């Protein structure tokens, strides 16, 4: 039997398509920063379970454990959305997101919290894989770049609202930020009403390339997935470690951590809206250079911060990275992905991103123990800066290529 693959649609031209696109944008706000919503609660969680052995590491895993389960489940989610369709998994994942995310409102043991966070990871893996594949289905070319920039802007808006709001709710009680996850319930009716299942077309001839990867494409995808993991190992040192770093600098209020992280997200929104022109001007490798260099510089600034204002400045620079580099990963993956494999490649990209999230505290905690918070940020910032310079050098060496 000849394989099925998903057709590529054009940009929205009707009211139904505008509703479809808006629904996808709002769903996107739930994804990349979903684990970090409770970032400002970490000191409170550590204090509540202070009698638990290894609480310093385990309390940070409350934040990052979802990432491990996203990484484990996303490849399977990619297979499921290619095999059975995008919408069924997306709807199930939205419901699970609300239930598992809000479980921290009632669970009263650290193992219980960790189980709830693991299930949240399964939900986010399903949401991100399905939505990334849907963007690949619904858009192509410059329209896809514009939409991915807008999508990342909505992720940043969600991050700004959820992280800043989470900081203030954490001042009321460490459980407060868990209320935010219930917002997913509001998106289920919109997904049901406005998201169509993309049209599936049957390939006209033998499988000649629509569902296969050649050696070069496979190598490029592997490099892309590695870069996505490294980026997230570095970036997630902000939500997992910044609240504790601020405490060491004398800024202990949870709202200050939430505001600082939210400031980076706000700059990320502006950067994401400029992604499409950046992509046209700099090409894919140029945007990677811009993203990694800005991330490295932000960490170096953070390592020398002596005031809350300097922390805010460092976070603003980090926003340039997140606003541009995340849609660039997705755009590059969809550019390389054959239509029949969009779901699976989306799943592998999501898996790489969240593997980096999970590994972040496992990498950063030993660095902090050995070098302090400022030393750890300095070391990781230097490594990321090298990645950025290398990507920029490749772009300059091939000015006619993206």
Coordinates of C-alpha atoms in Angstrom, one line a residue:
X1 CA 0.0 0.0 0.0
X2 CA 1.3 3.5 -0.8
X3 CA 2.0 5.7 2.2
X4 CA -0.2 8.6 3.2
X5 CA 1.2 12.0 3.9
X6 CA -0.1 15.3 5.0
X7 CA -0.7 18.0 2.5
X8 CA 0.7 21.5 3.0
X9 CA -1.9 24.3 3.1
X10 CA -1.5 27.9 2.3
X11 CA -1.7 30.9 4.7
X12 CA -5.1 31.7 6.2
X13 CA -7.6 33.4 3.9
X14 CA -10.9 32.8 5.6
X15 CA -12.5 33.4 9.0
X16 CA -12.3 29.6 9.8
X17 CA -8.6 29.6 9.1
X18 CA -8.1 32.7 11.3
X19 CA -9.9 31.0 14.1
X20 CA -7.8 27.9 13.5
X21 CA -4.6 29.9 13.7
X22 CA -5.6 31.8 16.8
X23 CA -6.5 28.6 18.6
X24 CA -3.1 27.2 17.8
X25 CA -1.4 30.3 19.1
X26 CA -3.2 30.2 22.4
X27 CA -2.4 26.5 22.8
X28 CA 1.2 27.4 22.2
X29 CA 1.3 29.5 25.3
X30 CA 1.0 26.3 27.4
X31 CA 4.1 24.6 26.1
X32 CA 7.8 25.5 26.4
X33 CA 7.6 27.4 29.8
X34 CA 4.9 25.1 31.3
X35 CA 7.4 23.5 33.7
X36 CA 8.8 26.9 34.7
X37 CA 5.4 28.3 35.8
X38 CA 6.2 27.1 39.3
X39 CA 9.8 28.3 39.3
X40 CA 9.2 30.9 42.0
X41 CA 7.8 28.2 44.2
X42 CA 11.0 26.2 44.4
X43 CA 12.3 27.7 47.6
X44 CA 8.9 27.2 49.2
X45 CA 8.8 23.6 48.1
X46 CA 12.4 23.0 49.4
X47 CA 11.4 24.5 52.7
X48 CA 8.1 22.5 53.0
X49 CA 10.0 19.2 52.4
X50 CA 13.2 20.2 54.1
X51 CA 13.3 16.8 56.0
X52 CA 13.5 14.8 52.7
X53 CA 16.9 13.6 51.8
X54 CA 18.5 15.3 48.7
X55 CA 15.7 18.0 48.8
X56 CA 17.9 20.5 47.0
X57 CA 18.1 18.4 43.9
X58 CA 14.6 16.9 44.2
X59 CA 12.9 20.3 44.6
X60 CA 14.5 21.4 41.3
X61 CA 13.4 18.1 39.7
X62 CA 9.8 19.2 40.5
X63 CA 10.5 21.9 37.9
X64 CA 12.4 19.8 35.3
X65 CA 10.9 16.2 35.7
X66 CA 8.2 17.0 33.2
X67 CA 11.0 17.6 30.7
X68 CA 12.3 14.0 31.0
X69 CA 8.8 12.6 30.3
X70 CA 8.3 15.0 27.4
X71 CA 11.6 13.8 26.0
X72 CA 10.7 10.1 26.5
X73 CA 7.1 10.4 25.1
X74 CA 7.5 12.9 22.2
X75 CA 9.0 10.4 19.7
X76 CA 6.0 8.1 20.4
X77 CA 3.7 11.0 20.1
X78 CA 5.2 11.8 16.7
X79 CA 4.4 8.3 15.5
X80 CA 0.9 8.6 16.9
X81 CA 0.1 11.9 15.2
X82 CA 1.5 10.6 11.8
X83 CA -0.5 7.3 12.2
X84 CA -3.8 8.4 13.7
X85 CA -4.0 12.2 13.2
X86 CA -3.1 15.3 15.0
X87 CA -6.3 16.3 16.7
X88 CA -7.2 13.2 18.9
X89 CA -3.8 13.3 20.7
X90 CA -4.0 17.1 21.0
X91 CA -7.4 17.0 22.7
X92 CA -6.4 14.3 25.1
X93 CA -3.2 16.1 26.0
X94 CA -5.0 19.3 26.8
X95 CA -7.3 17.6 29.3
X96 CA -4.4 15.7 30.9
X97 CA -2.4 19.0 31.1
X98 CA -5.0 20.6 33.2
X99 CA -5.5 17.7 35.6
X100 CA -1.8 16.8 36.0
X101 CA -0.6 20.4 36.2
X102 CA -3.1 21.4 38.9
X103 CA -2.4 18.2 40.9
X104 CA 0.1 20.2 43.0
X105 CA -2.9 22.0 44.6
X106 CA -3.8 18.8 46.5
X107 CA -0.8 16.5 46.6
X108 CA 1.1 16.8 49.9
X109 CA 4.2 14.6 49.4
X110 CA 7.3 15.2 47.4
X111 CA 7.0 11.9 45.6
X112 CA 3.3 12.7 44.8
X113 CA 4.3 16.1 43.3
X114 CA 6.9 14.4 41.2
X115 CA 4.4 11.9 39.8
X116 CA 2.0 14.7 38.9
X117 CA 4.8 16.5 37.2
X118 CA 5.8 13.4 35.2
X119 CA 2.2 13.1 33.9
X120 CA 2.3 16.8 33.0
X121 CA 5.3 15.9 30.9
X122 CA 3.3 13.4 28.9
X123 CA 0.7 16.0 28.2
X124 CA 3.1 18.7 27.1
X125 CA 4.9 16.2 24.8
X126 CA 1.6 15.5 23.1
X127 CA 0.6 19.1 22.8
X128 CA 4.0 20.3 21.4
X129 CA 4.4 17.4 18.9
X130 CA 0.9 17.8 17.6
X131 CA 1.0 21.6 17.3
X132 CA 4.5 21.6 15.6
X133 CA 3.2 19.1 13.1
X134 CA 0.1 21.2 12.5
X135 CA 2.1 24.3 11.7
X136 CA 4.1 22.2 9.2
X137 CA 0.8 21.1 7.7
X138 CA -0.9 24.4 7.5
X139 CA 1.9 26.7 6.4
X140 CA 4.9 26.8 4.0
X141 CA 7.7 29.0 3.0
X142 CA 7.8 32.6 4.3
X143 CA 4.3 32.2 5.7
X144 CA 5.6 29.4 8.0
X145 CA 8.4 31.7 9.2
X146 CA 6.0 34.5 10.0
X147 CA 3.7 32.1 11.8
X148 CA 6.5 30.5 13.8
X149 CA 7.7 33.9 14.9
X150 CA 4.2 34.8 16.0
X151 CA 3.8 31.5 17.7
X152 CA 7.0 32.1 19.7
X153 CA 5.7 35.5 20.6
X154 CA 2.6 33.9 22.1
X155 CA 4.9 31.5 24.0
X156 CA 6.7 34.5 25.3
X157 CA 3.5 36.3 26.3
X158 CA 2.3 33.1 28.1
X159 CA 5.7 32.9 29.8
X160 CA 5.6 36.5 30.9
X161 CA 2.0 36.2 32.3
X162 CA 2.5 32.7 33.8
X163 CA 5.9 33.3 35.3
X164 CA 5.3 36.7 36.6
X165 CA 1.9 35.7 37.9
X166 CA 3.4 32.5 39.4
X167 CA 5.9 34.7 41.3
X168 CA 3.1 36.7 42.9
X169 CA 1.0 33.6 43.6
X170 CA 4.0 31.9 45.2
X171 CA 4.2 34.8 47.7
X172 CA 0.7 33.9 48.8
X173 CA 1.5 30.2 49.1
X174 CA 3.9 27.9 47.3
X175 CA 0.9 26.0 45.8
X176 CA -0.5 29.1 44.2
X177 CA 1.2 28.8 40.8
X178 CA -0.4 25.4 40.3
X179 CA -3.7 27.1 39.7
X180 CA -2.4 28.5 36.4
X181 CA -2.5 25.0 34.7
X182 CA -6.3 25.0 34.8
X183 CA -6.4 27.5 32.0
X184 CA -5.9 24.5 29.5
X185 CA -9.5 23.5 30.2
X186 CA -10.7 26.8 28.5
X187 CA -8.9 25.8 25.3
X188 CA -10.5 22.4 24.8
X189 CA -13.8 23.7 23.3
X190 CA -11.8 26.0 20.9
X191 CA -9.7 23.1 19.8
X192 CA -12.8 21.0 19.2
X193 CA -14.5 23.7 17.2
X194 CA -11.8 25.4 15.3
X195 CA -9.0 22.9 14.6
X196 CA -9.6 20.7 11.6
X197 CA -7.7 17.5 11.0
X198 CA -5.3 18.2 8.1
X199 CA -6.3 16.7 4.8
X200 CA -4.4 13.5 4.1
X201 CA -3.3 12.8 0.5
X202 CA -2.2 9.5 -0.8
X203 CA 1.1 9.5 -2.6
X204 CA 0.7 9.1 -6.3
X205 CA 3.6 6.7 -6.9
X206 CA 6.2 4.6 -5.1
X207 CA 7.8 6.1 -2.1
X208 CA 10.6 8.0 -3.7
X209 CA 11.4 10.5 -1.1
X210 CA 8.3 11.8 0.5
X211 CA 8.8 9.5 3.5
X212 CA 12.5 8.9 3.5
X213 CA 15.6 10.8 4.7
X214 CA 18.9 10.7 2.9
X215 CA 22.2 10.7 4.7
X216 CA 22.9 14.4 4.5
X217 CA 19.4 15.3 5.9
X218 CA 19.7 12.7 8.7
X219 CA 23.1 14.2 9.7
X220 CA 21.7 17.8 9.6
X221 CA 18.7 16.7 11.7
X222 CA 21.0 15.0 14.3
X223 CA 23.1 18.2 14.5
X224 CA 19.9 20.3 14.9
X225 CA 18.6 18.0 17.7
X226 CA 22.0 18.2 19.5
X227 CA 22.0 22.0 19.3
X228 CA 18.4 22.2 20.6
X229 CA 19.5 20.1 23.7
X230 CA 22.6 22.2 24.4
X231 CA 20.5 25.4 24.1
X232 CA 18.0 24.2 26.6
X233 CA 20.6 22.9 29.0
X234 CA 21.9 26.4 29.2
X235 CA 18.6 28.3 29.1
X236 CA 17.0 26.3 31.8
X237 CA 19.7 27.4 34.2
X238 CA 17.6 30.6 34.5
X239 CA 14.3 29.2 35.9
X240 CA 16.0 26.4 37.9
X241 CA 18.8 28.4 39.4
X242 CA 17.9 32.1 39.2
X243 CA 15.6 32.2 42.3
X244 CA 18.4 30.7 44.4
X245 CA 21.0 33.0 42.8
X246 CA 18.8 36.0 43.7
X247 CA 18.5 34.8 47.2
X248 CA 22.3 34.6 47.5
X249 CA 22.5 38.2 46.2
X250 CA 20.0 39.4 48.8
X251 CA 16.8 39.5 46.7
X252 CA 14.8 36.7 48.3
X253 CA 11.2 37.7 47.4
X254 CA 9.7 35.1 45.0
X255 CA 8.1 37.9 42.9
X256 CA 11.5 39.3 42.1
X257 CA 12.5 36.0 40.5
X258 CA 9.2 35.8 38.6
X259 CA 9.6 39.4 37.4
X260 CA 13.2 38.9 36.2
X261 CA 12.3 35.7 34.3
X262 CA 9.2 37.4 32.9
X263 CA 11.3 40.4 31.7
X264 CA 13.3 38.0 29.6
X265 CA 10.1 36.5 28.2
X266 CA 8.8 40.0 27.3
X267 CA 11.9 40.8 25.3
X268 CA 11.5 37.4 23.7
X269 CA 8.1 38.4 22.5
X270 CA 9.5 41.4 20.6
X271 CA 12.4 39.3 19.2
X272 CA 10.0 36.6 18.1
X273 CA 7.9 39.1 16.2
X274 CA 11.1 40.0 14.3
X275 CA 12.0 36.4 13.5
X276 CA 10.7 36.3 9.9
X277 CA 12.8 39.4 8.8
X278 CA 15.8 38.1 10.8
X279 CA 15.4 34.7 9.0
X280 CA 15.3 36.4 5.6
X281 CA 18.3 38.6 6.4
X282 CA 20.5 36.2 8.2
X283 CA 19.5 32.8 7.1
X284 CA 19.1 29.8 9.4
X285 CA 22.7 29.7 10.5
X286 CA 22.8 33.4 11.1
X287 CA 19.8 33.3 13.4
X288 CA 21.5 30.5 15.3
X289 CA 24.6 32.6 15.6
X290 CA 22.5 35.6 16.9
X291 CA 20.6 33.3 19.4
X292 CA 23.6 31.6 20.9
X293 CA 25.7 34.7 21.1
X294 CA 23.0 36.6 22.9
X295 CA 22.5 33.7 25.3
X296 CA 26.2 33.5 26.0
X297 CA 26.4 37.3 26.6
X298 CA 23.4 37.2 28.9
X299 CA 25.0 34.5 31.1
X300 CA 28.3 36.4 31.3
X301 CA 26.3 39.5 32.3
X302 CA 24.5 37.5 34.9
X303 CA 27.7 36.1 36.4
X304 CA 28.9 39.6 37.2
X305 CA 25.5 41.0 38.4
X306 CA 25.8 43.0 41.6
X307 CA 22.3 44.6 41.6
X308 CA 18.7 43.6 40.7
X309 CA 18.9 46.0 37.8
X310 CA 21.9 44.2 36.3
X311 CA 20.0 40.9 36.6
X312 CA 17.1 42.4 34.7
X313 CA 19.5 43.6 32.0
X314 CA 21.0 40.2 31.7
X315 CA 17.5 38.7 31.4
X316 CA 16.6 41.1 28.7
X317 CA 19.6 40.0 26.6
X318 CA 18.5 36.4 27.1
X319 CA 15.2 37.2 25.6
X320 CA 16.8 37.9 22.3
X321 CA 17.9 34.3 22.2
X322 CA 14.6 32.7 23.1
X323 CA 12.6 34.9 20.8
X324 CA 14.6 33.9 17.8
X325 CA 16.3 30.6 18.3
X326 CA 13.2 28.5 19.3
X327 CA 11.2 29.3 16.1
X328 CA 14.5 28.8 14.2
X329 CA 14.8 25.2 15.4
X330 CA 11.2 24.5 14.4
X331 CA 11.5 26.2 11.0
X332 CA 14.7 24.3 10.3
X333 CA 13.2 21.0 11.3
X334 CA 10.1 21.5 9.1
X335 CA 12.3 22.6 6.2
X336 CA 14.1 19.3 6.4
X337 CA 11.1 17.1 7.2
X338 CA 9.3 15.1 4.4
X339 CA 5.6 15.6 4.8
X340 CA 5.0 11.9 5.8
X341 CA 7.5 12.3 8.6
X342 CA 6.5 15.7 10.0
X343 CA 5.0 14.2 13.2
X344 CA 8.0 12.0 14.0
X345 CA 10.5 14.7 13.3
X346 CA 8.5 17.2 15.4
X347 CA 8.5 14.6 18.2
X348 CA 12.3 14.2 18.0
X349 CA 12.8 17.9 18.1
X350 CA 10.5 18.3 21.1
X351 CA 12.3 15.3 22.7
X352 CA 15.7 17.0 22.2
X353 CA 14.5 20.3 23.6
X354 CA 13.1 18.8 26.8
X355 CA 16.0 16.4 27.2
X356 CA 18.0 19.5 27.6
X357 CA 15.6 20.9 30.1
X358 CA 15.8 17.7 32.2
X359 CA 19.6 17.6 32.0
X360 CA 20.0 21.2 33.0
X361 CA 20.0 20.9 36.8
X362 CA 22.1 17.7 36.6
X363 CA 24.7 19.7 34.6
X364 CA 24.5 23.0 36.5
X365 CA 24.3 21.7 40.1
X366 CA 27.8 20.2 40.1
X367 CA 29.1 23.4 38.5
X368 CA 27.4 25.5 41.2
X369 CA 28.8 23.3 43.9
X370 CA 32.3 23.7 42.5
X371 CA 32.3 27.3 41.3
X372 CA 29.3 29.1 42.8
X373 CA 26.3 30.5 40.9
X374 CA 28.4 33.3 39.3
X375 CA 31.1 30.8 38.2
X376 CA 28.5 28.4 36.8
X377 CA 26.8 31.1 34.7
X378 CA 30.3 32.2 33.5
X379 CA 31.3 28.7 32.4
X380 CA 28.1 27.9 30.6
X381 CA 27.9 31.3 29.0
X382 CA 31.4 30.9 27.6
X383 CA 30.5 27.5 26.1
X384 CA 27.3 28.8 24.5
X385 CA 29.1 31.8 23.1
X386 CA 31.5 29.5 21.3
X387 CA 28.5 27.8 19.7
X388 CA 27.2 31.2 18.6
X389 CA 30.5 32.3 17.1
X390 CA 30.8 28.9 15.2
X391 CA 27.3 29.3 13.7
X392 CA 28.0 32.9 12.7
X393 CA 31.3 31.8 11.1
X394 CA 29.5 29.2 9.0
X395 CA 27.0 31.8 7.9
X396 CA 29.7 34.2 6.9
X397 CA 31.6 31.5 5.1
X398 CA 28.5 30.7 3.0
X399 CA 26.9 34.1 2.4
X400 CA 24.6 32.7 -0.3
X401 CA 23.1 29.9 1.8
X402 CA 20.7 30.0 4.7

